């Protein structure tokens, strides 16, 4: 996304969901692009229009993804270590 945003020849940035562009502060990105004569097109507008509600949802989504993503990574690492130990000892 950084490459697309820094490329001045990209006059239109198309995203499916606003929260995929930035966790929060999409309005700032839109304003910066607008100042350069560029724009953002969101294909799935079926989202909440209230800024406060949308920002809160974006923050909660980010926090949950971080928390459960870490837990998932930790669980995968533990399973890999366990599988390695079992394969080293010949236990199945």
Short mmCIF file of C-alpha atoms in Angstrom, two decimals:
data_model
loop_
_atom_site.label_atom_id
_atom_site.label_comp_id
_atom_site.label_asym_id
_atom_site.label_seq_id
_atom_site.Cartn_x
_atom_site.Cartn_y
_atom_site.Cartn_z
CA UNK A 1 0.00 0.00 0.00
CA UNK A 2 2.92 2.31 0.71
CA UNK A 3 4.11 1.91 -2.87
CA UNK A 4 0.67 2.78 -4.26
CA UNK A 5 0.24 5.80 -2.00
CA UNK A 6 3.70 7.15 -2.83
CA UNK A 7 3.22 6.70 -6.60
CA UNK A 8 1.91 10.04 -7.97
CA UNK A 9 0.70 8.35 -11.15
CA UNK A 10 -1.92 6.42 -9.12
CA UNK A 11 -4.74 8.96 -9.27
CA UNK A 12 -7.36 6.57 -7.87
CA UNK A 13 -6.78 4.11 -5.02
CA UNK A 14 -9.41 1.36 -4.91
CA UNK A 15 -10.01 -0.57 -1.67
CA UNK A 16 -12.71 -3.03 -0.76
CA UNK A 17 -13.14 -1.87 2.85
CA UNK A 18 -12.04 1.43 4.40
CA UNK A 19 -10.40 -0.35 7.34
CA UNK A 20 -8.11 -2.25 4.95
CA UNK A 21 -6.48 1.02 3.94
CA UNK A 22 -5.68 2.12 7.49
CA UNK A 23 -6.71 0.98 10.94
CA UNK A 24 -7.88 4.48 11.76
CA UNK A 25 -7.48 7.93 10.30
CA UNK A 26 -8.64 7.06 6.80
CA UNK A 27 -10.04 10.58 6.59
CA UNK A 28 -6.50 11.96 6.92
CA UNK A 29 -5.26 9.73 4.08
CA UNK A 30 -8.23 10.84 1.97
CA UNK A 31 -7.50 14.50 2.70
CA UNK A 32 -3.81 14.12 1.81
CA UNK A 33 -4.63 12.35 -1.44
CA UNK A 34 -7.33 14.90 -2.25
CA UNK A 35 -4.79 17.71 -1.81
CA UNK A 36 -2.72 15.98 -4.50
CA UNK A 37 -5.72 15.63 -6.82
CA UNK A 38 -6.10 11.93 -6.06
CA UNK A 39 -8.97 10.00 -4.50
CA UNK A 40 -9.95 6.77 -2.75
CA UNK A 41 -12.77 4.57 -4.04
CA UNK A 42 -14.32 2.14 -1.54
CA UNK A 43 -16.14 -0.72 -3.26
CA UNK A 44 -18.01 -1.99 -0.16
CA UNK A 45 -19.76 1.03 1.31
CA UNK A 46 -21.97 -1.11 3.55
CA UNK A 47 -20.17 0.22 6.58
CA UNK A 48 -21.03 2.40 9.53
CA UNK A 49 -21.16 6.08 8.68
CA UNK A 50 -20.71 7.46 12.18
CA UNK A 51 -17.03 8.42 12.56
CA UNK A 52 -16.85 7.67 16.28
CA UNK A 53 -18.42 4.23 15.90
CA UNK A 54 -16.24 3.42 12.89
CA UNK A 55 -13.05 4.51 14.69
CA UNK A 56 -13.95 2.45 17.74
CA UNK A 57 -14.64 -0.62 15.58
CA UNK A 58 -11.30 -0.13 13.79
CA UNK A 59 -9.39 0.10 17.08
CA UNK A 60 -11.15 -2.95 18.55
CA UNK A 61 -10.54 -4.94 15.37
CA UNK A 62 -6.87 -4.03 15.48
CA UNK A 63 -6.54 -4.95 19.15
CA UNK A 64 -8.31 -8.29 18.69
CA UNK A 65 -6.25 -9.16 15.63
CA UNK A 66 -3.06 -8.38 17.51
CA UNK A 67 -4.08 -10.36 20.60
CA UNK A 68 -5.46 -13.42 18.86
CA UNK A 69 -2.82 -13.32 16.16
CA UNK A 70 -0.10 -13.53 18.81
CA UNK A 71 -1.90 -16.31 20.61
CA UNK A 72 -2.30 -18.23 17.36
CA UNK A 73 1.38 -17.78 16.55
CA UNK A 74 2.34 -18.94 20.05
CA UNK A 75 0.10 -22.01 19.72
CA UNK A 76 1.56 -22.89 16.31
CA UNK A 77 5.08 -22.55 17.72
CA UNK A 78 4.22 -24.80 20.67
CA UNK A 79 2.72 -27.42 18.36
CA UNK A 80 5.83 -27.30 16.18
CA UNK A 81 8.12 -27.75 19.20
CA UNK A 82 5.96 -30.61 20.49
CA UNK A 83 5.93 -32.29 17.08
CA UNK A 84 9.71 -31.93 16.82
CA UNK A 85 10.24 -33.43 20.26
CA UNK A 86 7.93 -36.35 19.46
CA UNK A 87 9.63 -37.02 16.13
CA UNK A 88 13.07 -36.93 17.80
CA UNK A 89 11.99 -39.52 20.38
CA UNK A 90 10.01 -41.62 17.94
CA UNK A 91 6.76 -41.06 19.85
CA UNK A 92 3.61 -40.52 17.78
#
